[in-house]
Short mmCIF file of C-alpha atoms in Angstrom, two decimals:
data_model
loop_
_atom_site.label_atom_id
_atom_site.label_comp_id
_atom_site.label_asym_id
_atom_site.label_seq_id
_atom_site.Cartn_x
_atom_site.Cartn_y
_atom_site.Cartn_z
CA MET A 1 -17.98 12.50 -12.61
CA ALA A 2 -15.91 11.78 -15.74
CA ALA A 3 -16.46 8.45 -17.49
CA MET A 4 -13.66 5.89 -17.23
CA LYS A 5 -12.87 3.46 -20.01
CA LEU A 6 -11.05 0.19 -19.33
CA LYS A 7 -8.50 -0.09 -22.13
CA SER A 8 -8.12 -3.88 -21.91
CA TRP A 9 -11.59 -5.02 -22.93
CA PRO A 10 -11.95 -8.56 -24.36
CA PHE A 11 -15.65 -8.45 -25.32
CA PRO A 12 -17.19 -7.73 -28.74
CA GLU A 13 -18.20 -4.18 -29.62
CA ASN A 14 -21.41 -2.98 -27.93
CA GLN A 15 -21.83 -6.26 -26.01
CA GLU A 16 -22.90 -5.63 -22.43
CA ALA A 17 -20.97 -7.29 -19.63
CA GLU A 18 -21.81 -7.21 -15.92
CA LEU A 19 -19.10 -7.15 -13.26
CA VAL A 20 -20.16 -10.08 -11.08
CA TRP A 21 -17.22 -10.94 -8.79
CA PHE A 22 -13.57 -10.47 -7.89
CA GLY A 23 -10.78 -13.03 -7.82
CA SER A 24 -7.51 -12.93 -5.91
CA PRO A 25 -4.96 -10.11 -6.03
CA PHE A 26 -1.75 -11.40 -7.57
CA MET A 27 1.68 -10.15 -8.61
CA ASP A 28 2.63 -10.12 -12.30
CA TYR A 29 6.08 -10.87 -13.71
CA LYS A 30 7.08 -7.21 -13.29
CA GLY A 31 6.24 -7.24 -9.58
CA ASN A 32 3.04 -5.21 -10.01
CA TRP A 33 -0.10 -6.08 -8.04
CA ARG A 34 -3.16 -6.92 -10.14
CA ILE A 35 -6.73 -8.03 -9.40
CA ARG A 36 -8.79 -10.61 -11.28
CA VAL A 37 -12.26 -9.32 -12.21
CA ALA A 38 -15.10 -11.59 -13.38
CA PHE A 39 -17.57 -10.32 -15.99
CA ARG A 40 -20.67 -12.14 -17.25
CA THR A 41 -22.30 -11.71 -20.65
CA SER A 42 -25.46 -13.31 -21.93
CA ALA A 43 -23.54 -14.84 -24.84
CA SER A 44 -20.33 -16.19 -23.32
CA GLY A 45 -21.00 -16.53 -19.59
CA ILE A 46 -18.26 -15.64 -17.10
CA LYS A 47 -14.90 -14.36 -18.32
CA ILE A 48 -12.06 -13.28 -16.00
CA VAL A 49 -9.96 -10.22 -16.87
CA SER A 50 -7.11 -8.76 -14.80
CA TYR A 51 -6.49 -5.07 -14.10
CA PRO A 52 -3.98 -3.21 -11.92
CA TRP A 53 -4.89 -3.52 -8.24
CA GLY A 54 -5.23 0.27 -8.12
CA THR A 55 -8.36 0.00 -10.29
CA LEU A 56 -10.31 -1.56 -7.39
CA PRO A 57 -11.69 1.73 -5.95
CA TYR A 58 -13.56 2.36 -9.23
CA LEU A 59 -15.11 -1.12 -9.51
CA ARG A 60 -18.38 -2.34 -7.97
CA ILE A 61 -20.18 -5.66 -8.27
CA GLY A 62 -23.21 -5.14 -10.51
CA GLN A 63 -21.73 -2.46 -12.78
CA ILE A 64 -22.73 -2.84 -16.46
CA TYR A 65 -20.04 -2.15 -19.07
CA SER A 66 -20.12 -1.72 -22.84
CA ASN A 67 -16.96 -1.18 -24.88
CA GLY A 68 -15.05 -0.92 -21.61
CA VAL A 69 -17.15 1.99 -20.30
CA TYR A 70 -19.31 1.70 -17.19
CA ASP A 71 -22.91 2.88 -17.69
CA GLN A 72 -23.33 5.45 -14.91
CA VAL A 73 -27.02 6.02 -15.64
CA ARG A 74 -28.25 2.44 -15.59
CA PRO A 75 -29.10 1.20 -12.04
CA MET A 76 -26.94 -1.58 -10.65
CA SER A 77 -28.54 -4.86 -9.61
CA GLY A 78 -29.76 -5.26 -6.06
CA SER A 79 -31.92 -3.58 -3.43
CA ALA A 80 -31.12 -1.39 -0.44
CA PHE A 81 -30.75 -3.03 2.98
CA GLN A 82 -29.92 -1.65 6.40
CA PHE A 83 -28.74 -3.68 9.38
CA THR A 84 -26.70 -3.48 12.58
CA MET A 85 -24.04 -5.90 13.81
CA ASP A 86 -23.12 -5.97 17.49
CA SER A 87 -19.42 -6.31 16.69
CA LEU A 88 -17.27 -6.79 13.58
CA ASP A 89 -15.70 -9.96 14.99
CA GLN A 90 -19.06 -11.77 15.27
CA GLY A 91 -18.96 -12.74 11.60
CA THR A 92 -18.21 -16.26 10.37
CA VAL A 93 -15.72 -16.53 7.49
CA THR A 94 -16.28 -19.14 4.76
CA ASN A 95 -15.46 -19.39 1.06
CA SER A 96 -17.88 -18.24 -1.63
CA PHE A 97 -18.82 -21.77 -2.68
CA LYS A 98 -20.92 -21.92 0.52
CA LEU A 99 -23.32 -19.31 -0.91
CA PRO A 100 -26.61 -20.57 -2.40
CA LYS A 101 -26.29 -20.89 -6.19
CA ARG A 102 -29.45 -18.85 -6.60
CA LEU A 103 -27.52 -15.93 -5.14
CA ILE A 104 -24.48 -16.37 -7.38
CA ASP A 105 -23.20 -19.26 -9.53
CA PHE A 106 -19.44 -19.41 -10.17
CA GLY A 107 -19.70 -22.30 -12.58
CA LYS A 108 -17.32 -24.38 -10.41
CA ASN A 109 -14.56 -21.80 -11.00
CA PRO A 110 -12.18 -22.23 -8.02
CA GLU A 111 -10.63 -18.79 -8.51
CA LEU A 112 -13.99 -17.18 -7.76
CA GLY A 113 -15.46 -19.68 -5.33
CA LEU A 114 -12.46 -19.69 -2.99
CA GLN A 115 -12.78 -15.97 -2.22
CA ASN A 116 -13.72 -15.37 1.41
CA ILE A 117 -17.15 -14.23 2.61
CA ILE A 118 -18.12 -12.99 6.10
CA HIS A 119 -21.57 -14.15 7.30
CA TYR A 120 -23.37 -11.94 9.82
CA ARG A 121 -26.51 -13.44 11.36
CA THR A 122 -29.14 -10.97 12.47
CA SER A 123 -32.70 -11.30 13.75
CA GLY A 124 -33.67 -11.13 10.09
CA PRO A 125 -31.56 -12.35 7.14
CA THR A 126 -27.95 -13.53 7.20
CA TYR A 127 -25.83 -10.90 5.44
CA CYS A 128 -22.90 -12.20 3.39
CA ILE A 129 -20.14 -9.60 2.83
CA PRO A 130 -17.20 -10.37 0.51
CA VAL A 131 -13.92 -9.73 2.35
CA ILE A 132 -12.63 -7.70 -0.58
CA GLU A 133 -15.71 -5.42 -0.38
CA LEU A 134 -15.21 -4.86 3.36
CA ILE A 135 -11.55 -3.93 2.74
CA ARG A 136 -12.52 -1.57 -0.09
CA ALA A 137 -15.24 0.14 1.95
CA MET A 138 -13.17 0.52 5.11
CA PHE A 139 -9.81 1.51 3.65
CA ILE A 140 -9.54 2.01 -0.10
CA ASN A 141 -10.86 5.31 -1.46
CA SER A 142 -8.01 5.81 -3.96
CA ARG A 143 -5.44 3.80 -5.87
CA TYR A 144 -2.77 5.04 -3.45
CA LEU A 145 -4.40 3.45 -0.41
CA ALA A 146 -5.06 0.33 -2.51
CA TYR A 147 -1.35 -0.20 -3.09
CA TYR A 148 -0.20 0.72 0.40
CA VAL A 149 -2.59 -1.78 2.02
CA LEU A 150 -0.65 -4.49 0.11
CA GLN A 151 2.72 -3.23 1.33
CA PRO A 152 4.36 -4.41 4.56
CA HIS A 153 4.07 -1.51 7.03
CA GLY A 154 2.47 0.47 4.20
CA LEU A 155 0.50 2.73 6.53
CA ASP A 156 3.69 4.02 8.15
CA LEU A 157 4.94 5.13 4.74
CA LEU A 158 2.00 7.56 4.46
CA VAL A 159 2.51 9.18 7.87
CA ASP A 160 5.57 11.25 8.80
CA ASN A 161 4.57 12.03 12.36
CA SER A 162 1.64 11.34 14.69
CA TYR A 163 1.31 12.13 18.39
CA SER A 164 -1.40 13.27 20.79
CA GLN A 165 -1.45 16.12 23.26
CA GLY A 166 -4.56 15.62 25.34
CA ARG A 167 -7.43 15.11 22.89
CA ILE A 168 -5.59 16.92 20.07
CA LEU A 169 -3.87 14.72 17.49
CA HIS A 170 -0.89 16.17 15.62
CA PHE A 171 -0.93 14.32 12.30
CA ASP A 172 1.61 14.85 9.50
CA MET A 173 1.06 13.13 6.15
CA SER A 174 4.14 12.24 4.10
CA ASN A 175 4.76 13.53 0.58
CA ARG A 176 3.81 10.07 -0.70
CA VAL A 177 0.21 11.20 -0.27
CA PRO A 178 -0.70 13.23 -3.40
CA ALA A 179 -1.59 16.85 -2.75
CA LYS A 180 -5.08 16.26 -4.16
CA LEU A 181 -5.71 13.66 -1.45
CA ALA A 182 -4.42 15.86 1.38
CA THR A 183 -7.96 16.86 2.38
CA ASP A 184 -9.75 17.18 5.71
CA ASN A 185 -11.81 14.03 5.07
CA ASN A 186 -8.75 11.98 4.17
CA ALA A 187 -6.87 13.32 7.19
CA ARG A 188 -9.75 12.20 9.40
CA HIS A 189 -9.92 8.79 7.66
CA LEU A 190 -6.18 8.06 7.56
CA SER A 191 -5.54 9.25 11.13
CA TRP A 192 -8.40 7.01 12.34
CA ILE A 193 -6.80 3.95 10.72
CA HIS A 194 -3.40 4.94 12.10
CA THR A 195 -4.38 5.73 15.70
CA ASP A 196 -7.23 3.33 16.50
CA SER A 197 -5.38 0.12 17.42
CA ARG A 198 -8.34 -2.10 16.52
CA ILE A 199 -8.74 -0.60 13.04
CA ARG A 200 -4.98 -0.56 12.58
CA SER A 201 -4.88 -4.30 13.33
CA LEU A 202 -7.56 -4.87 10.68
CA TRP A 203 -5.53 -2.90 8.12
CA ASP A 204 -2.29 -4.73 8.99
CA SER A 205 -3.97 -8.13 8.79
CA VAL A 206 -4.71 -7.71 5.07
CA TYR A 207 -1.07 -7.97 4.02
CA GLN A 208 0.13 -10.05 6.98
CA ASN A 209 -2.35 -12.84 6.23
CA MET A 210 -1.41 -12.78 2.55
CA PHE A 211 2.28 -13.02 3.35
CA ARG A 212 1.74 -15.73 5.96
CA GLN A 213 -0.14 -17.81 3.40
CA ALA A 214 2.54 -17.12 0.77
CA VAL A 215 5.26 -18.42 3.10
CA LYS A 216 3.14 -21.48 3.84
CA ASN A 217 2.58 -22.17 0.13
CA SER A 218 6.15 -21.43 -0.96
CA PRO A 219 8.57 -21.35 2.02
CA PHE A 220 11.69 -20.72 -0.07
CA ASN A 221 10.24 -18.04 -2.33
CA PRO A 222 6.99 -16.39 -1.16
CA THR A 223 6.92 -14.25 -4.31
CA GLU A 224 6.02 -17.34 -6.33
CA ALA A 225 2.86 -17.74 -4.25
CA PHE A 226 2.02 -14.06 -4.80
CA LYS A 227 2.23 -14.64 -8.57
CA LYS A 228 -0.45 -17.34 -8.35
CA GLY A 229 -2.76 -15.18 -6.25
CA ILE A 230 -4.01 -15.53 -2.67
CA PRO A 231 -7.62 -14.95 -1.49
CA LEU A 232 -7.82 -12.06 0.95
CA GLU A 233 -8.34 -12.69 4.67
CA VAL A 234 -8.74 -10.27 7.58
CA ASN A 235 -8.60 -10.47 11.37
CA LEU A 236 -11.85 -8.91 12.54
CA PRO A 237 -11.51 -6.74 15.68
CA THR A 238 -13.96 -6.46 18.56
CA ILE A 239 -15.62 -3.15 17.77
CA GLY A 240 -19.27 -2.19 17.54
CA PRO A 241 -22.16 -1.84 17.26
CA ILE A 242 -21.74 -1.06 13.54
CA GLN A 243 -24.53 0.12 11.24
CA LEU A 244 -24.37 -0.66 7.52
CA HIS A 245 -26.33 0.51 4.50
CA VAL A 246 -25.73 -1.85 1.60
CA ARG A 247 -26.85 -2.80 -1.88
CA GLY A 248 -27.50 -6.52 -2.21
CA VAL A 249 -29.67 -9.35 -3.51
CA GLN A 250 -31.72 -11.73 -1.36
CA PHE A 251 -32.57 -15.40 -1.71
CA MET A 252 -34.55 -17.01 1.10
CA ASN A 253 -32.80 -16.00 4.34
CA TYR A 254 -29.51 -14.90 2.73
CA VAL A 255 -28.52 -11.44 1.45
CA LEU A 256 -25.40 -11.19 -0.71
CA VAL A 257 -23.91 -7.74 -0.21
CA LYS A 258 -22.64 -6.37 -3.52
CA GLU A 259 -21.67 -2.93 -2.24
CA ILE A 260 -21.34 -1.24 1.15
CA LEU A 261 -22.85 2.21 0.64
CA ALA A 262 -22.38 3.62 4.13
CA ILE A 263 -20.96 2.42 7.41
CA GLY A 264 -21.21 4.03 10.84
CA GLY A 265 -20.75 3.50 14.55
CA PHE A 266 -16.99 4.10 14.76
CA ARG A 267 -15.44 6.54 17.21
CA HIS A 268 -12.31 8.52 16.33
CA PRO A 269 -9.75 8.51 19.20
CA SER A 270 -9.29 12.31 18.98
CA ASP A 271 -11.55 15.35 19.30
CA GLU A 272 -9.38 17.61 17.16
CA ILE A 273 -6.78 16.96 14.46
CA LEU A 274 -3.96 19.39 13.71
CA PHE A 275 -3.18 18.24 10.18
CA TRP A 276 -0.16 18.95 7.98
CA HIS A 277 1.00 17.96 4.49
CA PRO A 278 3.98 19.30 2.49
CA SER A 279 1.55 20.93 0.03
CA LYS A 280 -0.13 23.00 2.75
CA LYS A 281 1.17 26.55 2.39
CA LYS A 282 -0.10 29.97 3.34
CA ARG A 283 -1.17 32.01 0.33
CA GLU A 284 -0.15 35.62 -0.15
CA TRP A 285 -2.00 37.39 -2.96
CA SER A 286 -0.79 40.15 -5.26
CA SER A 287 -2.21 41.83 -8.36
CA GLY A 288 0.50 40.76 -10.83
CA ASP A 289 -0.04 38.80 -14.07
CA LYS A 290 -0.87 35.12 -13.61
CA SER A 291 1.27 32.73 -15.69
CA VAL A 292 -0.67 29.83 -17.25
CA ARG A 293 0.72 26.87 -19.18
CA ILE A 294 -1.65 24.87 -21.42
CA ILE A 295 -1.03 21.11 -21.39
CA SER A 296 -2.80 18.14 -22.93
CA GLY A 297 -5.43 16.31 -20.89
CA ALA A 298 -8.85 17.65 -19.98
CA LYS A 299 -9.83 17.61 -16.36
CA ASP A 300 -13.52 17.05 -17.10
CA ASN A 301 -13.23 14.75 -20.12
CA ASP A 302 -13.35 10.96 -20.10
CA TYR A 303 -10.34 9.03 -18.80
CA VAL A 304 -8.82 5.93 -20.38
CA LEU A 305 -7.41 3.56 -17.76
CA ASN A 306 -4.29 2.17 -19.42
CA ASP A 307 -3.26 -0.92 -17.48
CA GLN A 308 -0.14 -1.38 -19.64
CA SER A 309 1.55 1.82 -18.48
CA ASP A 310 5.17 1.47 -17.36
CA ASN A 311 5.54 5.20 -16.79
CA ALA A 312 3.71 5.79 -13.51
CA LYS A 313 5.85 8.01 -11.31
CA GLU A 314 5.65 9.28 -7.77
CA ASP A 315 4.31 12.84 -8.11
CA ILE A 316 2.42 14.57 -5.33
CA ASN A 317 0.66 16.81 -7.87
CA GLN A 318 -0.34 14.24 -10.52
CA ASN A 319 -4.03 13.80 -11.38
CA VAL A 320 -5.97 11.51 -9.10
CA LEU A 321 -9.11 9.80 -10.38
CA GLU A 322 -12.04 10.36 -8.06
CA THR A 323 -14.74 7.86 -7.21
CA SER A 324 -17.76 7.88 -4.95
CA PRO A 325 -16.38 6.57 -1.65
CA THR A 326 -18.29 4.67 0.98
CA ILE A 327 -19.84 7.12 3.44
CA MET A 328 -17.96 6.76 6.74
CA LYS A 329 -19.86 8.18 9.71
CA PHE A 330 -18.16 8.66 13.08
CA ILE A 331 -20.03 8.95 16.39
CA ASN A 332 -17.75 11.90 17.00
CA SER A 333 -16.38 13.89 14.06
CA PRO A 334 -13.03 15.48 15.01
CA ALA A 335 -12.52 19.10 13.99
CA ILE A 336 -9.73 19.53 11.45
CA LYS A 337 -7.24 22.37 11.56
CA THR A 338 -4.43 22.71 9.03
CA ARG A 339 -0.89 23.78 9.87
CA HIS A 340 0.80 25.99 7.26
CA LEU A 341 4.59 26.19 7.39
CA ASN A 342 5.52 27.78 4.08
CA VAL A 343 4.22 30.66 1.98
CA LYS A 344 2.91 30.37 -1.58
CA HIS A 345 2.71 33.59 -3.61
CA SER A 346 -0.23 33.82 -6.05
CA ASN A 347 -1.14 36.51 -8.58
CA THR A 348 -4.74 37.48 -9.30
CA GLY A 349 -4.19 39.54 -12.45
CA THR A 350 -4.52 38.78 -16.17
CA GLU A 351 -3.69 35.24 -17.34
CA VAL A 352 -0.51 35.14 -19.46
CA ILE A 353 0.17 31.91 -21.38
CA VAL A 354 3.74 30.60 -21.04
CA THR A 355 5.47 27.62 -22.66
CA SER A 356 7.80 26.51 -19.86
CA GLY A 357 7.31 25.25 -16.33
CA ARG A 358 5.41 22.42 -14.69
CA GLY A 359 1.68 21.79 -14.33
CA GLY A 360 -0.95 23.91 -16.06
CA LYS A 361 -4.46 23.89 -17.46
CA HIS A 362 -5.72 20.87 -19.36
CA THR A 363 -6.93 20.46 -22.92
CA GLY A 364 -7.73 17.35 -24.96
CA ALA A 365 -8.09 13.74 -23.77
CA LYS A 366 -6.31 12.25 -20.80
CA GLU A 367 -4.88 8.73 -20.55
CA VAL A 368 -4.14 7.65 -17.00
CA SER A 369 -2.90 4.57 -15.20
CA THR A 370 -3.97 2.82 -12.03
CA GLN A 371 -0.62 1.02 -11.94
CA ASP A 372 1.49 1.03 -8.80
CA THR A 373 3.47 4.28 -8.60
CA MET A 374 5.88 2.74 -6.09
CA VAL A 375 7.47 0.75 -8.93
CA GLY A 376 8.75 3.96 -10.49
CA GLY A 377 9.21 5.99 -7.35
CA ASP A 378 9.59 4.74 -3.80
CA THR A 379 11.67 1.84 -2.54
CA PRO A 380 9.23 -0.68 -1.03
CA PRO A 381 10.06 -2.29 2.33
CA ILE A 382 11.05 -5.90 2.97
CA ASP A 383 8.41 -8.36 4.17
CA PHE A 384 9.79 -8.80 7.69
CA GLN A 385 7.50 -10.42 10.25
CA THR A 386 9.58 -10.48 13.47
CA LEU A 387 11.90 -7.50 12.95
CA GLU A 388 10.16 -4.26 13.90
CA THR A 389 10.72 -1.62 11.21
CA ILE A 390 10.66 2.15 11.63
CA PRO A 391 10.17 5.09 9.21
CA ALA A 392 13.23 6.11 7.19
CA ASN A 393 13.08 9.65 8.59
CA GLU A 394 14.17 8.26 11.97
CA ALA A 395 17.36 6.79 10.48
CA MET A 396 19.95 9.33 11.59
CA GLY A 397 23.39 8.50 10.19
CA LEU A 398 22.19 6.59 7.10
CA GLU A 399 21.69 9.60 4.80
CA LEU A 400 24.78 8.91 2.63
CA PHE A 401 23.86 5.23 2.47
CA PHE A 402 20.43 6.14 1.09
CA GLN A 403 22.09 8.30 -1.58
CA MET A 404 24.39 5.41 -2.48
CA ILE A 405 21.42 3.04 -2.87
CA GLU A 406 19.73 5.52 -5.23
CA ILE A 407 22.87 5.55 -7.43
CA LEU A 408 22.93 1.73 -7.31
CA LYS A 409 19.29 1.60 -8.50
CA LYS A 410 19.92 3.99 -11.38
CA SER A 411 23.24 2.49 -12.53
CA PHE A 412 22.60 -1.26 -12.41
CA PRO A 413 19.72 -3.63 -13.34
CA VAL A 414 18.87 -4.45 -9.73
CA SER A 415 15.57 -4.73 -7.85
CA ILE A 416 15.68 -3.09 -4.42
CA ARG A 417 13.61 -3.39 -1.25
CA MET A 418 14.71 -1.73 1.99
CA SER A 419 13.64 -1.57 5.63
CA ILE A 420 15.00 0.32 8.62
CA ILE A 421 15.16 -1.24 12.09
CA ARG A 422 16.60 -0.26 15.45
CA VAL A 423 19.77 -1.94 16.68
CA PRO A 424 18.97 -4.16 19.72
CA PRO A 425 19.33 -2.43 23.11
CA GLY A 426 21.68 -3.43 25.91
CA LYS A 427 25.03 -1.70 25.26
CA ARG A 428 26.34 1.84 24.98
CA PHE A 429 26.78 1.20 21.24
CA SER A 430 22.98 0.80 20.90
CA VAL A 431 22.54 4.52 21.58
CA CYS A 432 24.01 7.39 19.54
CA THR A 433 25.79 10.31 21.18
CA ASN A 434 22.58 12.44 21.04
CA GLY A 435 20.64 9.82 22.99
CA ALA A 436 18.72 8.39 19.99
CA ARG A 437 18.66 4.64 19.34
CA ARG A 438 21.13 3.55 16.66
CA THR A 439 19.43 2.25 13.52
CA CYS A 440 20.31 -0.20 10.78
CA ALA A 441 19.31 -0.46 7.11
CA ILE A 442 18.60 -3.85 5.58
CA VAL A 443 18.46 -3.90 1.79
CA GLN A 444 17.22 -6.82 -0.29
CA VAL A 445 18.95 -6.75 -3.68
CA THR A 446 17.90 -9.00 -6.55
CA TYR A 447 20.37 -9.19 -9.44
CA SER A 448 20.46 -11.69 -12.29
CA GLY A 449 18.21 -14.15 -10.45
CA SER A 450 20.21 -14.06 -7.19
CA THR A 451 19.10 -12.39 -3.95
CA PHE A 452 21.48 -10.60 -1.57
CA TYR A 453 20.91 -8.85 1.76
CA VAL A 454 22.97 -5.78 2.61
CA VAL A 455 23.19 -4.84 6.30
CA GLU A 456 24.39 -1.28 6.98
CA VAL A 457 24.64 0.05 10.54
CA ALA A 458 24.09 3.79 11.04
CA ARG A 459 27.36 5.60 11.75
CA PRO A 460 26.57 9.22 12.70
CA ASP A 461 29.66 9.02 14.93
CA ASP A 462 31.86 7.49 12.15
CA TRP A 463 31.97 4.21 14.05
CA SER A 464 34.17 1.65 12.30
CA VAL A 465 31.86 -1.22 11.37
CA SER A 466 31.82 -2.80 7.91
CA THR A 467 28.83 -3.33 5.66
CA LEU A 468 27.69 -6.97 5.52
CA ILE A 469 26.60 -8.67 2.29
CA LEU A 470 24.65 -11.91 2.81
CA ARG A 471 24.00 -14.40 0.02
CA SER A 472 22.26 -17.72 0.45
CA SER A 473 24.49 -20.62 -0.60
CA ASN A 474 21.40 -22.72 -1.23
CA GLN A 475 17.64 -22.26 -1.09
CA ILE A 476 16.66 -21.35 2.45
CA ALA A 477 13.31 -20.10 3.68
CA PHE A 478 12.83 -16.35 4.10
CA ARG A 479 12.14 -16.89 7.80
CA ALA A 480 15.63 -18.38 8.14
CA VAL A 481 17.15 -15.31 6.45
CA GLU A 482 15.30 -13.05 8.88
CA GLN A 483 16.46 -15.11 11.85
CA ASN A 484 20.09 -14.96 10.65
CA ILE A 485 19.93 -11.16 10.40
CA LYS A 486 18.46 -10.97 13.90
CA GLN A 487 21.28 -13.14 15.30
CA LEU A 488 23.92 -11.04 13.57
CA LEU A 489 22.56 -7.83 15.10
CA ASP A 490 22.36 -9.45 18.55
CA GLY A 491 26.00 -10.47 18.18
CA LEU A 492 26.93 -6.96 17.03
CA VAL A 493 25.57 -5.48 20.25
CA ARG A 494 27.17 -8.15 22.44
CA LYS A 495 30.53 -7.28 20.88
CA SER A 496 29.87 -3.57 21.53
CA GLY A 497 29.60 -2.59 17.87
CA HIS A 498 31.77 -5.18 16.12
CA TRP A 499 30.60 -8.14 14.09
CA ASP A 500 30.91 -11.35 16.11
CA GLN A 501 32.85 -13.92 14.08
CA ASN A 502 31.07 -16.78 15.87
CA PHE A 503 27.69 -15.44 14.74
CA LEU A 504 28.98 -14.97 11.19
CA ILE A 505 29.98 -18.63 11.08
CA GLN A 506 26.67 -19.77 12.61
CA CYS A 507 24.57 -18.27 9.79
CA SER A 508 23.73 -21.59 8.19
CA GLY A 509 23.03 -21.60 4.48
CA MET A 510 24.50 -18.14 3.87
CA ASN A 511 27.81 -16.77 2.60
CA ILE A 512 28.76 -13.47 4.26
CA GLU A 513 31.21 -10.85 2.99
CA LYS A 514 32.33 -7.57 4.53
CA LEU A 515 32.67 -4.29 2.68
CA LYS A 516 34.83 -1.69 4.40
CA HIS A 517 34.16 2.03 4.39
CA TYR A 518 36.86 4.27 2.90
CA GLN A 519 36.92 8.00 3.54
CA SER A 520 38.43 8.53 0.08
CA ASP A 521 35.38 6.96 -1.62
CA THR A 522 32.79 9.12 -3.30
CA ILE A 523 29.19 7.96 -3.01
CA ARG A 524 29.42 6.70 -6.59
CA ASP A 525 32.60 4.74 -5.77
CA TRP A 526 30.78 3.18 -2.83
CA ALA A 527 27.86 2.13 -5.04
CA PHE A 528 30.11 0.58 -7.67
CA ARG A 529 32.20 -1.31 -5.08
CA LEU A 530 28.99 -2.74 -3.62
CA ALA A 531 27.69 -3.69 -7.08
CA GLY A 532 30.94 -5.53 -7.72
CA LYS A 533 30.10 -7.89 -4.86
CA PHE A 534 26.84 -8.88 -6.57
CA MET A 535 28.54 -9.57 -9.88
CA SER A 536 31.55 -11.52 -8.64
#
């Protein structure tokens, strides 16, 4: 495994520092998720450094670093333990200050001591598992899963389609999953999270609890609470018995778990998985010359993790750093079969070096980032709690609207979040002519310090209904904004597809404008007319 060097390293040259704890994930001023990491040196004690949240899969408590490089040869602190819990939900959650100081001393640092710990009492010792370590072991084997677990409905963004026929699960990954991660093991892991309702609830609770606490701390602007950081919490499901192999340290009757090495006892809901990803293609071989392009960056050389990168982009073929994941053992291990829809032609002849094209063989050093690729690529969803969102690929009739939003993002200094929901049932208008439920896009636009909400109803039948632009006239809580949108859509259905003026007036604390659709408009015209509403 290639060595990884942390570029932001605040310690003197050659001074050893041990990774001893994690703080809260938080959002920086650019909207990127980061994680606070505590290191201890013999000279200066504990020092907290922050790295992109996507670095978490490569970090373990007890790792020894020098000059920003983790010593892979030197053993990490702790001994091996093995125990069984009857059910995940039998643990007691407390903060880290409740641990004996002989196990770990935070020096009265509230950032570290307020992190949550789950205590499991057994016939022997009480095992204390940090919540962040349980989340890492269960869900996060790459920086991609790290970021999607902190996105509202993030799991749905990774799955295009999932349905069962008998005991066979048809499971389609989206192109947001890099091709290098579209493996049998990841298909088994991701489909388990997606289809087992108990595990899915555990995944969903990570972000939902953070957002709930953010709204509680800052009702008018939850993002401000995210910037300060929030200790992670989870809702533990009733599932077990679960066997764990861990590395930890013991004091009296307490064992502090520093790393979960293996976890077993889970059952996958399916016996067979028919798995698909856009990169999965049939290969047809021929004897022609093989074109090769040489690019910088060695696959087997050391990596430098540059946490200051602003250039991370969504690319299904970009390099993915690998790390030793927690071993996940299922009682049943579903067989994986891959569907191939397209054909890829490959030559097996002499390698011919070319200077154009994409991809290629690597030479030289490679600098990578664990920063959130969604900042440069995808549009993240809105943090709705009561409105049920659906995948964008189910939004028939909103295709031109999506194109318009892309032009808006590229042409103006706006920050965009978007979610798709179904229009409430109850009227003929709620259903499109092909029998599918009508959908609606809700876009959160931030421009020059002001936040707007754009409500666009799908019009595959060219139905005449204007776009709504909502702007709060004063500071109102996000929950009130969500409730206003819900009332507007209820009124839309009651009026059989027309905005109800009474509901528009009842939206307290918000100014609402309409934007008509013109057949003569190009998509660019549409984007610029919408932008004009934000700047007026």
